[in-house]
């Protein structure tokens, strides 16, 4: 290889790096070496891990380790270490709540290490096609073969593990078109995936079938399952309870009831933005990675379709 081709190779690698990073939403473009994984005990044998990206649910016990979501590939080693700190058992299953890279990024590493990756049919389908997030002007390439879920389901699947019934079930067209929530029936714990962004405006992936009405309907399913002592692991945000979910659902309903009539009247996004319909909600809900303007834009785009 002469000097010219070495320079070209380096340039191409640099480009690959830029492309690889541009696949992630802006909030995910960070230095993973600085990320620390924190572990919160949720119930006996159930933990929540926080690092970068979606919250991870962990079930440990005699039957081995069951994971819900796995954040980003560069974090796998740290995630595995955090799991090992609570249980030595092998990671046998990973259930993806939906296809986004901050929930499926560790699939390939964990699959290679022996875990079986499970998800709704549409998670695998969405991972096999290219996407474009207009909101961040970012392309999401097709996922590698090794990161795809090996077992997929249409409605629901139950894992009989660690003394619990871990029931994963699909909720239609909510955050995406392939969301699952995971209910630990005996331990009274619910992982909502990104249907629930606790205490903040959510990202609704209107590019792959998500909708505000669908998120509200999925919240209702979760509220029906939960009681006052249910521990709720949201897709993003701190460990929560039914009251937190109810407050979030009320916020979403307010947004729906304010914006939907304006869209029906044929107002443009610019006209709706000028009326600042989400302004009264910014104080309580505007602190996440989706601000009021972005949230309004997503809601408008989906409603005006
Ligand atoms: Zn998501």
mmCIF file of C-alpha atoms and ligand atoms in Angstrom:
data_model
loop_
_atom_site.group_PDB
_atom_site.id
_atom_site.type_symbol
_atom_site.label_atom_id
_atom_site.label_comp_id
_atom_site.label_asym_id
_atom_site.label_seq_id
_atom_site.Cartn_x
_atom_site.Cartn_y
_atom_site.Cartn_z
ATOM 1 C CA UNK A 1 0.000 0.000 0.000
ATOM 2 C CA UNK A 2 1.586 3.331 -1.006
ATOM 3 C CA UNK A 3 1.299 6.550 0.953
ATOM 4 C CA UNK A 4 -1.571 7.831 -1.189
ATOM 5 C CA UNK A 5 -3.682 4.715 -0.590
ATOM 6 C CA UNK A 6 -2.898 4.808 3.133
ATOM 7 C CA UNK A 7 -4.099 8.421 3.265
ATOM 8 C CA UNK A 8 -7.208 7.411 1.341
ATOM 9 C CA UNK A 9 -7.829 4.485 3.697
ATOM 10 C CA UNK A 10 -7.523 6.766 6.721
ATOM 11 C CA UNK A 11 -9.931 9.233 5.114
ATOM 12 C CA UNK A 12 -12.396 6.442 4.412
ATOM 13 C CA UNK A 13 -12.110 5.194 8.004
ATOM 14 C CA UNK A 14 -12.746 8.740 9.220
ATOM 15 C CA UNK A 15 -15.815 8.891 7.014
ATOM 16 C CA UNK A 16 -17.009 5.517 8.353
ATOM 17 C CA UNK A 17 -16.639 6.861 11.854
ATOM 18 C CA UNK A 18 -18.674 9.953 11.020
ATOM 19 C CA UNK A 19 -21.313 7.811 9.313
ATOM 20 C CA UNK A 20 -21.392 5.401 12.249
ATOM 21 C CA UNK A 21 -21.921 8.231 14.711
ATOM 22 C CA UNK A 22 -24.386 10.057 12.516
ATOM 23 C CA UNK A 23 -26.591 6.970 12.722
ATOM 24 C CA UNK A 24 -27.452 7.886 16.268
ATOM 25 C CA UNK A 25 -29.721 10.700 17.427
ATOM 26 C CA UNK A 26 -27.822 13.786 18.529
ATOM 27 C CA UNK A 27 -28.297 12.980 22.212
ATOM 28 C CA UNK A 28 -26.553 9.653 21.730
ATOM 29 C CA UNK A 29 -23.417 11.109 20.180
ATOM 30 C CA UNK A 30 -21.268 10.942 23.208
ATOM 31 C CA UNK A 31 -18.041 9.569 24.505
ATOM 32 C CA UNK A 32 -19.042 6.122 25.744
ATOM 33 C CA UNK A 33 -15.757 5.718 27.640
ATOM 34 C CA UNK A 34 -17.085 8.265 30.146
ATOM 35 C CA UNK A 35 -20.407 6.488 30.698
ATOM 36 C CA UNK A 36 -20.877 4.676 33.982
ATOM 37 C CA UNK A 37 -23.556 2.074 34.531
ATOM 38 C CA UNK A 38 -25.585 2.513 37.702
ATOM 39 C CA UNK A 39 -27.638 -0.289 39.192
ATOM 40 C CA UNK A 40 -30.909 0.160 41.082
ATOM 41 C CA UNK A 41 -32.614 -2.727 42.860
ATOM 42 C CA UNK A 42 -36.266 -2.799 41.787
ATOM 43 C CA UNK A 43 -37.466 -6.006 43.505
ATOM 44 C CA UNK A 44 -35.924 -9.311 44.626
ATOM 45 C CA UNK A 45 -33.883 -10.492 41.646
ATOM 46 C CA UNK A 46 -34.864 -7.528 39.448
ATOM 47 C CA UNK A 47 -32.668 -4.516 38.715
ATOM 48 C CA UNK A 48 -32.640 -1.426 36.518
ATOM 49 C CA UNK A 49 -29.393 -0.393 34.843
ATOM 50 C CA UNK A 50 -28.826 3.158 33.628
ATOM 51 C CA UNK A 51 -25.953 4.224 31.412
ATOM 52 C CA UNK A 52 -26.558 5.893 28.052
ATOM 53 C CA UNK A 53 -29.734 5.252 26.088
ATOM 54 C CA UNK A 54 -32.744 3.263 27.178
ATOM 55 C CA UNK A 55 -33.049 1.871 30.686
ATOM 56 C CA UNK A 56 -32.154 -1.803 30.997
ATOM 57 C CA UNK A 57 -34.244 -4.263 33.020
ATOM 58 C CA UNK A 58 -32.489 -7.304 34.516
ATOM 59 C CA UNK A 59 -33.919 -10.479 36.025
ATOM 60 C CA UNK A 60 -31.440 -12.754 37.795
ATOM 61 C CA UNK A 61 -31.823 -16.059 39.608
ATOM 62 C CA UNK A 62 -31.529 -19.820 39.366
ATOM 63 C CA UNK A 63 -32.433 -19.919 35.671
ATOM 64 C CA UNK A 64 -29.886 -17.348 34.536
ATOM 65 C CA UNK A 65 -30.024 -13.733 33.453
ATOM 66 C CA UNK A 66 -32.803 -12.156 31.380
ATOM 67 C CA UNK A 67 -32.159 -8.658 30.008
ATOM 68 C CA UNK A 68 -34.603 -6.099 28.645
ATOM 69 C CA UNK A 69 -32.715 -3.941 26.106
ATOM 70 C CA UNK A 70 -28.950 -3.463 25.879
ATOM 71 C CA UNK A 71 -28.116 0.197 25.045
ATOM 72 C CA UNK A 72 -25.074 0.733 22.766
ATOM 73 C CA UNK A 73 -22.419 -1.743 21.596
ATOM 74 C CA UNK A 74 -19.466 0.136 23.185
ATOM 75 C CA UNK A 75 -21.174 -0.271 26.580
ATOM 76 C CA UNK A 76 -21.609 -4.057 26.469
ATOM 77 C CA UNK A 77 -18.529 -4.781 28.580
ATOM 78 C CA UNK A 78 -19.656 -2.357 31.288
ATOM 79 C CA UNK A 79 -23.214 -3.690 31.183
ATOM 80 C CA UNK A 80 -21.988 -7.277 31.516
ATOM 81 C CA UNK A 81 -19.786 -6.213 34.461
ATOM 82 C CA UNK A 82 -22.760 -4.499 36.146
ATOM 83 C CA UNK A 83 -24.860 -7.648 35.686
ATOM 84 C CA UNK A 84 -22.013 -9.822 37.053
ATOM 85 C CA UNK A 85 -21.857 -7.633 40.138
ATOM 86 C CA UNK A 86 -25.367 -8.795 41.091
ATOM 87 C CA UNK A 87 -25.321 -12.313 39.613
ATOM 88 C CA UNK A 88 -22.720 -14.624 38.088
ATOM 89 C CA UNK A 89 -25.204 -16.420 35.844
ATOM 90 C CA UNK A 90 -24.965 -16.362 32.040
ATOM 91 C CA UNK A 91 -27.066 -13.837 30.092
ATOM 92 C CA UNK A 92 -29.492 -16.231 28.399
ATOM 93 C CA UNK A 93 -32.064 -13.896 26.886
ATOM 94 C CA UNK A 94 -32.275 -10.300 25.672
ATOM 95 C CA UNK A 95 -35.696 -8.907 24.910
ATOM 96 C CA UNK A 96 -35.726 -5.717 22.801
ATOM 97 C CA UNK A 97 -38.662 -3.415 23.588
ATOM 98 C CA UNK A 98 -38.270 -1.845 20.100
ATOM 99 C CA UNK A 99 -35.745 -1.430 17.293
ATOM 100 C CA UNK A 100 -33.946 1.827 18.233
ATOM 101 C CA UNK A 101 -30.168 1.681 18.504
ATOM 102 C CA UNK A 102 -30.056 2.813 22.123
ATOM 103 C CA UNK A 103 -32.049 -0.339 23.022
ATOM 104 C CA UNK A 104 -30.571 -2.875 20.565
ATOM 105 C CA UNK A 105 -26.966 -1.713 20.166
ATOM 106 C CA UNK A 106 -25.554 -4.485 22.360
ATOM 107 C CA UNK A 107 -27.442 -7.287 20.577
ATOM 108 C CA UNK A 108 -24.579 -8.503 18.436
ATOM 109 C CA UNK A 109 -22.074 -8.637 21.314
ATOM 110 C CA UNK A 110 -24.511 -10.391 23.641
ATOM 111 C CA UNK A 111 -25.740 -12.725 20.894
ATOM 112 C CA UNK A 112 -22.154 -13.763 20.161
ATOM 113 C CA UNK A 113 -21.681 -14.412 23.868
ATOM 114 C CA UNK A 114 -24.622 -16.838 23.818
ATOM 115 C CA UNK A 115 -27.771 -14.822 24.535
ATOM 116 C CA UNK A 116 -30.940 -15.431 22.538
ATOM 117 C CA UNK A 117 -32.345 -12.154 21.193
ATOM 118 C CA UNK A 118 -36.158 -11.912 21.242
ATOM 119 C CA UNK A 119 -38.453 -9.121 19.991
ATOM 120 C CA UNK A 120 -41.682 -8.273 18.213
ATOM 121 C CA UNK A 121 -41.790 -9.161 14.491
ATOM 122 C CA UNK A 122 -41.566 -5.484 13.506
ATOM 123 C CA UNK A 123 -38.344 -4.948 15.476
ATOM 124 C CA UNK A 124 -36.516 -7.391 13.218
ATOM 125 C CA UNK A 125 -38.279 -5.982 10.157
ATOM 126 C CA UNK A 126 -37.296 -2.376 10.965
ATOM 127 C CA UNK A 127 -33.701 -3.401 11.685
ATOM 128 C CA UNK A 128 -33.402 -4.888 8.194
ATOM 129 C CA UNK A 129 -34.223 -1.647 6.356
ATOM 130 C CA UNK A 130 -32.590 1.767 6.262
ATOM 131 C CA UNK A 131 -34.297 4.664 8.040
ATOM 132 C CA UNK A 132 -34.045 8.410 8.114
ATOM 133 C CA UNK A 133 -34.773 10.478 11.221
ATOM 134 C CA UNK A 134 -35.829 13.822 9.801
ATOM 135 C CA UNK A 135 -35.793 15.356 13.271
ATOM 136 C CA UNK A 136 -32.011 14.920 13.528
ATOM 137 C CA UNK A 137 -31.344 14.831 9.780
ATOM 138 C CA UNK A 138 -29.798 11.412 10.331
ATOM 139 C CA UNK A 139 -29.707 8.214 8.413
ATOM 140 C CA UNK A 140 -29.949 4.877 10.245
ATOM 141 C CA UNK A 141 -28.389 2.061 8.245
ATOM 142 C CA UNK A 142 -29.509 -1.546 8.106
ATOM 143 C CA UNK A 143 -28.410 -3.480 11.216
ATOM 144 C CA UNK A 144 -25.842 -6.242 11.010
ATOM 145 C CA UNK A 145 -27.102 -9.799 10.659
ATOM 146 C CA UNK A 146 -25.708 -10.713 14.079
ATOM 147 C CA UNK A 147 -27.704 -8.021 15.844
ATOM 148 C CA UNK A 148 -31.122 -9.136 14.593
ATOM 149 C CA UNK A 149 -33.594 -10.811 16.950
ATOM 150 C CA UNK A 150 -33.516 -14.575 16.438
ATOM 151 C CA UNK A 151 -36.964 -15.267 17.887
ATOM 152 C CA UNK A 152 -39.816 -12.887 17.033
ATOM 153 C CA UNK A 153 -43.477 -12.824 18.044
ATOM 154 C CA UNK A 154 -46.665 -11.119 16.899
ATOM 155 C CA UNK A 155 -48.678 -10.579 20.077
ATOM 156 C CA UNK A 156 -46.977 -11.820 23.217
ATOM 157 C CA UNK A 157 -44.481 -14.238 24.712
ATOM 158 C CA UNK A 158 -44.000 -15.435 28.283
ATOM 159 C CA UNK A 159 -40.689 -16.441 29.880
ATOM 160 C CA UNK A 160 -41.001 -18.777 32.848
ATOM 161 C CA UNK A 161 -37.800 -17.859 34.604
ATOM 162 C CA UNK A 162 -36.398 -17.138 38.044
ATOM 163 C CA UNK A 163 -39.685 -17.951 39.776
ATOM 164 C CA UNK A 164 -41.599 -15.349 37.770
ATOM 165 C CA UNK A 165 -43.793 -15.123 34.688
ATOM 166 C CA UNK A 166 -42.163 -12.508 32.498
ATOM 167 C CA UNK A 167 -44.865 -11.514 30.031
ATOM 168 C CA UNK A 168 -43.804 -9.422 27.019
ATOM 169 C CA UNK A 169 -46.675 -8.091 24.950
ATOM 170 C CA UNK A 170 -47.034 -5.867 21.916
ATOM 171 C CA UNK A 171 -48.743 -2.465 21.994
ATOM 172 C CA UNK A 172 -49.697 -1.217 18.552
ATOM 173 C CA UNK A 173 -48.330 1.914 16.866
ATOM 174 C CA UNK A 174 -47.163 3.695 19.997
ATOM 175 C CA UNK A 175 -43.495 4.821 20.209
ATOM 176 C CA UNK A 176 -42.823 2.741 17.032
ATOM 177 C CA UNK A 177 -44.773 0.014 15.227
ATOM 178 C CA UNK A 178 -43.011 -2.745 17.173
ATOM 179 C CA UNK A 179 -43.161 -1.855 20.865
ATOM 180 C CA UNK A 180 -43.385 -4.363 23.660
ATOM 181 C CA UNK A 181 -43.900 -3.820 27.347
ATOM 182 C CA UNK A 182 -42.663 -6.420 29.812
ATOM 183 C CA UNK A 183 -44.656 -7.368 32.896
ATOM 184 C CA UNK A 184 -43.111 -9.377 35.723
ATOM 185 C CA UNK A 185 -46.405 -10.773 36.924
ATOM 186 C CA UNK A 186 -45.280 -12.156 40.274
ATOM 187 C CA UNK A 187 -42.859 -9.371 41.213
ATOM 188 C CA UNK A 188 -45.260 -6.592 40.157
ATOM 189 C CA UNK A 189 -42.703 -4.820 37.985
ATOM 190 C CA UNK A 190 -43.368 -3.342 34.556
ATOM 191 C CA UNK A 191 -40.793 -2.270 31.951
ATOM 192 C CA UNK A 192 -42.605 0.018 29.511
ATOM 193 C CA UNK A 193 -39.908 0.510 26.890
ATOM 194 C CA UNK A 194 -40.106 3.951 25.265
ATOM 195 C CA UNK A 195 -43.889 4.150 25.580
ATOM 196 C CA UNK A 196 -43.028 5.973 28.830
ATOM 197 C CA UNK A 197 -40.464 8.783 29.115
ATOM 198 C CA UNK A 198 -40.816 9.541 32.796
ATOM 199 C CA UNK A 199 -41.058 13.271 33.568
ATOM 200 C CA UNK A 200 -40.202 14.497 30.063
ATOM 201 C CA UNK A 201 -41.596 14.962 26.571
ATOM 202 C CA UNK A 202 -41.121 11.706 24.636
ATOM 203 C CA UNK A 203 -39.607 11.004 21.274
ATOM 204 C CA UNK A 204 -42.377 9.444 19.178
ATOM 205 C CA UNK A 205 -40.929 7.729 16.125
ATOM 206 C CA UNK A 206 -43.469 8.868 13.564
ATOM 207 C CA UNK A 207 -41.095 7.593 10.848
ATOM 208 C CA UNK A 208 -41.707 3.948 11.794
ATOM 209 C CA UNK A 209 -45.370 3.973 12.736
ATOM 210 C CA UNK A 210 -45.423 5.712 16.128
ATOM 211 C CA UNK A 211 -48.341 7.950 17.098
ATOM 212 C CA UNK A 212 -49.429 10.084 20.033
ATOM 213 C CA UNK A 213 -52.818 8.341 20.227
ATOM 214 C CA UNK A 214 -51.002 4.991 20.247
ATOM 215 C CA UNK A 215 -48.715 6.053 23.108
ATOM 216 C CA UNK A 216 -51.751 7.223 25.102
ATOM 217 C CA UNK A 217 -53.527 3.904 24.429
ATOM 218 C CA UNK A 218 -50.397 1.974 25.484
ATOM 219 C CA UNK A 219 -50.203 4.028 28.692
ATOM 220 C CA UNK A 220 -53.795 3.002 29.403
ATOM 221 C CA UNK A 221 -52.838 -0.660 29.052
ATOM 222 C CA UNK A 222 -49.974 -0.119 31.510
ATOM 223 C CA UNK A 223 -52.199 1.816 33.934
ATOM 224 C CA UNK A 224 -54.683 -1.050 33.841
ATOM 225 C CA UNK A 225 -51.949 -3.550 34.782
ATOM 226 C CA UNK A 226 -50.352 -1.433 37.490
ATOM 227 C CA UNK A 227 -51.423 -0.809 41.055
ATOM 228 C CA UNK A 228 -50.062 1.599 43.626
ATOM 229 C CA UNK A 229 -47.145 -0.675 44.511
ATOM 230 C CA UNK A 230 -46.071 -1.526 40.950
ATOM 231 C CA UNK A 231 -42.479 -0.529 40.168
ATOM 232 C CA UNK A 232 -42.278 0.890 36.658
ATOM 233 C CA UNK A 233 -39.026 0.973 34.669
ATOM 234 C CA UNK A 234 -39.564 3.615 31.972
ATOM 235 C CA UNK A 235 -37.667 3.636 28.672
ATOM 236 C CA UNK A 236 -36.036 6.891 29.792
ATOM 237 C CA UNK A 237 -36.073 8.631 33.160
ATOM 238 C CA UNK A 238 -35.902 7.396 36.758
ATOM 239 C CA UNK A 239 -37.560 4.354 38.290
ATOM 240 C CA UNK A 240 -41.221 5.345 38.499
ATOM 241 C CA UNK A 241 -44.631 4.337 39.771
ATOM 242 C CA UNK A 242 -48.241 4.411 38.623
ATOM 243 C CA UNK A 243 -48.733 8.037 39.711
ATOM 244 C CA UNK A 244 -45.788 9.112 37.522
ATOM 245 C CA UNK A 245 -47.250 7.234 34.560
ATOM 246 C CA UNK A 246 -50.672 8.772 35.154
ATOM 247 C CA UNK A 247 -49.185 12.293 35.221
ATOM 248 C CA UNK A 248 -47.348 11.563 31.954
ATOM 249 C CA UNK A 249 -50.502 10.208 30.343
ATOM 250 C CA UNK A 250 -52.418 13.364 31.407
ATOM 251 C CA UNK A 251 -49.712 15.557 29.846
ATOM 252 C CA UNK A 252 -49.959 13.612 26.578
ATOM 253 C CA UNK A 253 -53.749 13.957 26.581
ATOM 254 C CA UNK A 254 -53.426 17.722 27.073
ATOM 255 C CA UNK A 255 -51.057 17.927 24.111
ATOM 256 C CA UNK A 256 -53.426 15.823 22.018
ATOM 257 C CA UNK A 257 -56.499 17.864 22.952
ATOM 258 C CA UNK A 258 -54.724 21.160 22.260
ATOM 259 C CA UNK A 259 -52.979 20.278 19.006
ATOM 260 C CA UNK A 260 -55.515 17.966 17.297
ATOM 261 C CA UNK A 261 -58.208 20.664 16.774
ATOM 262 C CA UNK A 262 -55.604 23.041 15.313
ATOM 263 C CA UNK A 263 -54.492 20.359 12.844
ATOM 264 C CA UNK A 264 -58.141 19.623 11.972
ATOM 265 C CA UNK A 265 -58.668 23.329 11.253
ATOM 266 C CA UNK A 266 -55.911 23.032 8.658
ATOM 267 C CA UNK A 267 -53.387 25.221 10.476
ATOM 268 C CA UNK A 268 -49.784 24.883 9.340
ATOM 269 C CA UNK A 269 -46.992 23.825 11.693
ATOM 270 C CA UNK A 270 -45.689 27.402 11.678
ATOM 271 C CA UNK A 271 -49.102 28.750 12.722
ATOM 272 C CA UNK A 272 -49.390 26.170 15.494
ATOM 273 C CA UNK A 273 -45.827 26.848 16.678
ATOM 274 C CA UNK A 274 -46.613 30.575 16.820
ATOM 275 C CA UNK A 275 -49.503 29.838 19.215
ATOM 276 C CA UNK A 276 -47.050 27.986 21.535
ATOM 277 C CA UNK A 277 -49.594 25.379 22.642
ATOM 278 C CA UNK A 278 -47.031 23.456 24.730
ATOM 279 C CA UNK A 279 -45.718 26.492 26.617
ATOM 280 C CA UNK A 280 -47.672 25.721 29.840
ATOM 281 C CA UNK A 281 -46.081 22.243 29.925
ATOM 282 C CA UNK A 282 -42.433 23.185 29.392
ATOM 283 C CA UNK A 283 -41.668 23.726 33.074
ATOM 284 C CA UNK A 284 -42.577 20.213 34.142
ATOM 285 C CA UNK A 285 -41.745 18.270 30.987
ATOM 286 C CA UNK A 286 -39.192 20.161 28.903
ATOM 287 C CA UNK A 287 -36.033 18.895 30.612
ATOM 288 C CA UNK A 288 -35.397 15.797 28.471
ATOM 289 C CA UNK A 289 -33.645 15.381 25.146
ATOM 290 C CA UNK A 290 -36.841 16.229 23.222
ATOM 291 C CA UNK A 291 -37.832 19.851 23.687
ATOM 292 C CA UNK A 292 -41.339 21.282 23.258
ATOM 293 C CA UNK A 293 -40.701 22.441 19.698
ATOM 294 C CA UNK A 294 -39.404 19.039 18.604
ATOM 295 C CA UNK A 295 -42.267 17.242 20.319
ATOM 296 C CA UNK A 296 -44.829 19.530 18.720
ATOM 297 C CA UNK A 297 -43.215 18.975 15.327
ATOM 298 C CA UNK A 298 -43.417 15.187 15.685
ATOM 299 C CA UNK A 299 -47.023 15.293 16.867
ATOM 300 C CA UNK A 300 -47.970 17.634 14.004
ATOM 301 C CA UNK A 301 -46.227 15.518 11.399
ATOM 302 C CA UNK A 302 -48.113 12.411 12.493
ATOM 303 C CA UNK A 303 -51.495 14.094 12.929
ATOM 304 C CA UNK A 304 -51.313 15.963 9.619
ATOM 305 C CA UNK A 305 -50.542 12.777 7.654
HETATM 306 ZN ZN1 LIG B 1 -36.887 4.539 21.304
#
